[in-house]
Amino acid sequence: MSRFIKHVGIIMDGNGRWAQLRGLPRYEGHKRGVEKVKEIIRSAIRLNIDVLTFYAFSIENWQRPKKEVEIIMDLLQNHLRKETQTFISQGVRFKMIGNRDMIPKNILNVIEETESATSECKELIAQFAISYGGRDEIIRAVKKIIINNTVPEKVDEDFFSSMLDTAGIPEPDLIIRTSGEQRISNFLVWQSAYSEFYFSQTLWPDFTEEEFTEAILDFQKRQRRFGKVSEFTRT
């Protein structure tokens, strides 16, 4: 498959429900979800995708029970420590987007160590949205512009995009959401203006490489006009 699609965003939904349906504690769903991330990264490399953005932990998720948040943070740092060398061997550059001020220092240290260790990798950029909210990202970008005393004439869409966490990254061509929900939940609000969407009924831990490929193929059948008239439209 050619590089027809550059960037896929994934809203990984359904870990808790997956566990509850099996009479398991919610953290078992999160553990299974982490393993699924590894599978989809391998699949994306085979499909020649340039960027994957995983919605791993939203700003709103900080409001979950303290124990669940602690488990998720522990899973995150353990996964990064364990998988950094795998990222390097696969050519995967790890990048975090989100509000770093809200993340505990010990977790942030591991995140930034992984970012540094994989910074030269070229095969795939794996962005993890952690402590992330699309509206929060926009507000933080506006604050940067104000602090820098930017003149209004300089502010256009390209300049504003350069102030976001995703600066330098192509906007998502496709956003996949699992678990049957059909909303973006504050994910890549600015960047997804012209994204295509694929909603799956599958809970994230059961989402397969085959369904991921199916979503890519479904995207390739679509016609993206970006507000223009299709070349196939008759006058």
CSV table of C-alpha atoms in Angstrom, one decimal:
chain,number,residue,atom,x,y,z
A,1,MET,CA,0.0,0.0,0.0
A,2,SER,CA,1.5,3.4,-1.0
A,3,ARG,CA,1.7,6.4,1.3
A,4,PHE,CA,-1.8,7.5,0.2
A,5,ILE,CA,-2.6,8.1,3.8
A,6,LYS,CA,-0.1,9.8,6.0
A,7,HIS,CA,-1.7,10.3,9.4
A,8,VAL,CA,-4.2,8.2,11.3
A,9,GLY,CA,-5.6,9.3,14.7
A,10,ILE,CA,-7.1,6.6,17.0
A,11,ILE,CA,-9.5,7.2,19.9
A,12,MET,CA,-9.0,4.0,21.8
A,13,ASP,CA,-12.3,3.5,23.6
A,14,GLY,CA,-13.7,0.5,25.5
A,15,ASN,CA,-10.9,-0.8,27.7
A,16,GLY,CA,-13.0,-0.6,30.9
A,17,ARG,CA,-16.1,-2.1,29.3
A,18,TRP,CA,-14.0,-4.9,27.8
A,19,ALA,CA,-12.8,-5.8,31.3
A,20,GLN,CA,-16.2,-5.4,32.9
A,21,LEU,CA,-17.9,-7.7,30.4
A,22,ARG,CA,-15.4,-10.4,31.4
A,23,GLY,CA,-15.8,-9.9,35.1
A,24,LEU,CA,-12.3,-8.4,35.3
A,25,PRO,CA,-11.0,-5.3,37.0
A,26,ARG,CA,-10.8,-2.3,34.7
A,27,TYR,CA,-7.0,-2.2,34.8
A,28,GLU,CA,-7.0,-5.5,33.0
A,29,GLY,CA,-8.7,-3.8,30.1
A,30,HIS,CA,-6.0,-1.0,30.1
A,31,LYS,CA,-3.3,-3.7,30.1
A,32,ARG,CA,-4.8,-5.4,27.1
A,33,GLY,CA,-5.2,-2.0,25.4
A,34,VAL,CA,-1.5,-1.3,25.7
A,35,GLU,CA,-0.7,-4.6,23.9
A,36,LYS,CA,-3.2,-3.6,21.2
A,37,VAL,CA,-1.2,-0.4,20.6
A,38,LYS,CA,1.9,-2.4,19.9
A,39,GLU,CA,0.0,-4.5,17.3
A,40,ILE,CA,-1.4,-1.5,15.5
A,41,ILE,CA,2.0,0.2,15.4
A,42,ARG,CA,3.4,-2.9,13.6
A,43,SER,CA,0.5,-2.8,11.2
A,44,ALA,CA,0.9,0.9,10.4
A,45,ILE,CA,4.6,0.3,9.6
A,46,ARG,CA,3.6,-2.4,7.1
A,47,LEU,CA,1.0,-0.1,5.6
A,48,ASN,CA,3.5,2.7,5.1
A,49,ILE,CA,1.7,5.2,7.4
A,50,ASP,CA,3.8,8.1,8.5
A,51,VAL,CA,2.0,9.1,11.7
A,52,LEU,CA,-0.2,7.4,14.3
A,53,THR,CA,-1.8,9.5,17.1
A,54,PHE,CA,-3.3,7.5,20.0
A,55,TYR,CA,-5.7,9.2,22.3
A,56,ALA,CA,-4.3,7.6,25.4
A,57,PHE,CA,-5.4,9.8,28.3
A,58,SER,CA,-7.6,12.9,28.1
A,59,ILE,CA,-7.5,15.9,30.5
A,60,GLU,CA,-11.0,14.9,31.6
A,61,ASN,CA,-9.5,11.4,32.6
A,62,TRP,CA,-7.8,13.1,35.5
A,63,GLN,CA,-11.2,13.1,37.1
A,64,ARG,CA,-11.4,9.3,37.2
A,65,PRO,CA,-10.9,7.5,40.5
A,66,LYS,CA,-7.4,8.1,41.9
A,67,LYS,CA,-6.5,4.4,41.9
A,68,GLU,CA,-7.4,4.0,38.2
A,69,VAL,CA,-5.4,7.0,37.3
A,70,GLU,CA,-2.4,5.7,39.2
A,71,ILE,CA,-2.7,2.3,37.4
A,72,ILE,CA,-2.8,4.0,34.0
A,73,MET,CA,0.2,6.1,34.8
A,74,ASP,CA,2.1,3.1,36.0
A,75,LEU,CA,1.2,1.2,32.9
A,76,LEU,CA,2.4,4.1,30.8
A,77,GLN,CA,5.8,4.5,32.4
A,78,ASN,CA,6.4,0.7,32.5
A,79,HIS,CA,5.5,0.4,28.9
A,80,LEU,CA,7.8,3.2,27.8
A,81,ARG,CA,10.7,1.8,29.8
A,82,LYS,CA,10.1,-1.7,28.4
A,83,GLU,CA,9.5,-0.7,24.8
A,84,THR,CA,12.0,2.1,24.1
A,85,GLN,CA,14.5,-0.2,22.5
A,86,THR,CA,11.7,-1.8,20.5
A,87,PHE,CA,10.7,1.6,19.2
A,88,ILE,CA,14.3,2.3,18.2
A,89,SER,CA,14.7,-1.1,16.4
A,90,GLN,CA,11.4,-0.5,14.6
A,91,GLY,CA,12.3,3.1,13.7
A,92,VAL,CA,9.4,4.5,15.7
A,93,ARG,CA,9.7,8.0,17.1
A,94,PHE,CA,7.7,8.5,20.2
A,95,LYS,CA,6.2,11.9,20.8
A,96,MET,CA,3.8,13.2,23.4
A,97,ILE,CA,1.1,15.8,22.8
A,98,GLY,CA,-0.8,17.3,25.7
A,99,ASN,CA,-0.5,19.4,28.8
A,100,ARG,CA,2.8,18.5,30.4
A,101,ASP,CA,2.2,20.7,33.5
A,102,MET,CA,-0.5,18.3,34.7
A,103,ILE,CA,1.6,15.1,34.6
A,104,PRO,CA,3.5,13.9,37.7
A,105,LYS,CA,7.2,14.7,37.4
A,106,ASN,CA,8.4,11.1,37.5
A,107,ILE,CA,6.1,10.1,34.7
A,108,LEU,CA,7.0,13.2,32.6
A,109,ASN,CA,10.7,12.3,33.0
A,110,VAL,CA,10.1,8.8,31.5
A,111,ILE,CA,8.1,10.4,28.7
A,112,GLU,CA,10.8,12.9,27.8
A,113,GLU,CA,13.6,10.3,28.1
A,114,THR,CA,11.7,8.1,25.5
A,115,GLU,CA,11.2,11.2,23.3
A,116,SER,CA,14.9,11.9,23.4
A,117,ALA,CA,16.0,8.3,22.8
A,118,THR,CA,13.8,7.9,19.7
A,119,SER,CA,14.2,11.4,18.3
A,120,GLU,CA,16.2,10.2,15.3
A,121,CYS,CA,13.8,7.4,14.3
A,122,LYS,CA,12.3,7.9,10.8
A,123,GLU,CA,10.0,5.0,10.0
A,124,LEU,CA,6.9,6.1,12.0
A,125,ILE,CA,5.9,8.9,14.4
A,126,ALA,CA,3.8,7.5,17.2
A,127,GLN,CA,2.2,10.4,18.9
A,128,PHE,CA,0.5,9.7,22.3
A,129,ALA,CA,-2.1,12.3,23.4
A,130,ILE,CA,-1.6,12.2,27.2
A,131,SER,CA,-3.3,14.7,29.5
A,132,TYR,CA,-4.6,16.0,26.2
A,133,GLY,CA,-7.7,18.1,25.3
A,134,GLY,CA,-8.2,19.8,22.0
A,135,ARG,CA,-9.6,22.9,23.5
A,136,ASP,CA,-6.8,23.1,26.1
A,137,GLU,CA,-4.3,22.8,23.3
A,138,ILE,CA,-5.9,25.7,21.4
A,139,ILE,CA,-6.0,27.8,24.6
A,140,ARG,CA,-2.3,27.1,25.3
A,141,ALA,CA,-1.5,28.1,21.7
A,142,VAL,CA,-3.3,31.4,22.1
A,143,LYS,CA,-1.4,32.1,25.3
A,144,LYS,CA,1.9,31.5,23.4
A,145,ILE,CA,0.8,34.0,20.8
A,146,ILE,CA,-0.1,36.6,23.4
A,147,ILE,CA,3.1,36.1,25.4
A,148,ASN,CA,5.2,36.5,22.3
A,149,ASN,CA,3.4,39.8,21.5
A,150,THR,CA,2.7,38.5,18.0
A,151,VAL,CA,1.2,41.1,15.7
A,152,PRO,CA,-2.3,40.2,14.4
A,153,GLU,CA,-1.2,40.4,10.8
A,154,LYS,CA,1.1,37.4,11.3
A,155,VAL,CA,-1.6,35.1,12.6
A,156,ASP,CA,-3.1,32.9,9.9
A,157,GLU,CA,-4.0,29.2,9.9
A,158,ASP,CA,-0.4,28.0,9.2
A,159,PHE,CA,1.0,30.2,11.9
A,160,PHE,CA,-1.6,29.1,14.4
A,161,SER,CA,-0.9,25.4,13.5
A,162,SER,CA,2.8,26.0,14.3
A,163,MET,CA,1.8,27.0,17.9
A,164,LEU,CA,0.0,23.7,18.5
A,165,ASP,CA,1.5,20.5,20.1
A,166,THR,CA,1.3,18.9,16.6
A,167,ALA,CA,3.5,21.6,14.9
A,168,GLY,CA,5.2,20.1,11.9
A,169,ILE,CA,2.9,17.0,11.7
A,170,PRO,CA,0.5,16.6,8.9
A,171,GLU,CA,-3.2,16.8,9.9
A,172,PRO,CA,-4.9,13.5,10.3
A,173,ASP,CA,-6.4,12.0,7.1
A,174,LEU,CA,-8.5,9.5,9.1
A,175,ILE,CA,-9.7,9.2,12.7
A,176,ILE,CA,-10.8,5.9,14.0
A,177,ARG,CA,-12.9,5.5,17.1
A,178,THR,CA,-13.6,2.1,18.7
A,179,SER,CA,-16.4,0.9,21.0
A,180,GLY,CA,-19.4,2.3,19.1
A,181,GLU,CA,-19.3,5.9,20.3
A,182,GLN,CA,-19.6,8.5,17.5
A,183,ARG,CA,-18.0,11.6,18.7
A,184,ILE,CA,-14.4,13.0,18.8
A,185,SER,CA,-14.4,13.8,22.6
A,186,ASN,CA,-12.1,16.8,22.4
A,187,PHE,CA,-9.5,15.0,20.2
A,188,LEU,CA,-7.5,17.0,17.7
A,189,VAL,CA,-10.2,19.6,17.5
A,190,TRP,CA,-8.3,22.0,15.2
A,191,GLN,CA,-6.4,19.4,13.2
A,192,SER,CA,-9.5,17.2,12.3
A,193,ALA,CA,-11.4,19.9,10.4
A,194,TYR,CA,-11.2,17.9,7.2
A,195,SER,CA,-10.5,14.4,8.6
A,196,GLU,CA,-12.5,11.4,7.5
A,197,PHE,CA,-14.0,9.3,10.3
A,198,TYR,CA,-14.3,5.5,10.8
A,199,PHE,CA,-16.5,4.4,13.8
A,200,SER,CA,-16.1,0.8,14.9
A,201,GLN,CA,-18.4,-1.2,17.2
A,202,THR,CA,-15.4,-3.2,18.5
A,203,LEU,CA,-14.0,-2.4,21.9
A,204,TRP,CA,-10.4,-1.3,21.7
A,205,PRO,CA,-8.8,-4.5,23.2
A,206,ASP,CA,-10.5,-6.6,20.5
A,207,PHE,CA,-9.7,-4.2,17.6
A,208,THR,CA,-7.6,-6.3,15.2
A,209,GLU,CA,-5.0,-5.5,12.6
A,210,GLU,CA,-7.5,-6.8,10.0
A,211,GLU,CA,-10.1,-4.2,11.0
A,212,PHE,CA,-7.4,-1.5,11.1
A,213,THR,CA,-6.5,-2.4,7.5
A,214,GLU,CA,-10.2,-2.4,6.6
A,215,ALA,CA,-10.5,1.1,7.9
A,216,ILE,CA,-7.6,2.2,5.7
A,217,LEU,CA,-9.2,0.6,2.7
A,218,ASP,CA,-12.5,2.2,3.5
A,219,PHE,CA,-10.8,5.6,3.6
A,220,GLN,CA,-9.1,5.0,0.2
A,221,LYS,CA,-12.6,4.6,-1.4
A,222,ARG,CA,-13.7,8.0,-0.2
A,223,GLN,CA,-13.4,11.2,-2.2
A,224,ARG,CA,-12.0,14.2,-0.3
A,225,ARG,CA,-12.9,17.6,-1.8
A,226,PHE,CA,-11.9,20.0,1.0
A,227,GLY,CA,-14.8,22.2,0.1
A,228,LYS,CA,-14.1,22.1,-3.6
A,229,VAL,CA,-16.2,20.7,-6.4
A,230,SER,CA,-15.3,17.1,-7.3
A,231,GLU,CA,-13.5,16.8,-10.7
A,232,PHE,CA,-16.2,14.1,-11.5
A,233,THR,CA,-19.1,16.5,-10.8
A,234,ARG,CA,-21.0,17.4,-14.0
A,235,THR,CA,-21.7,21.1,-14.7
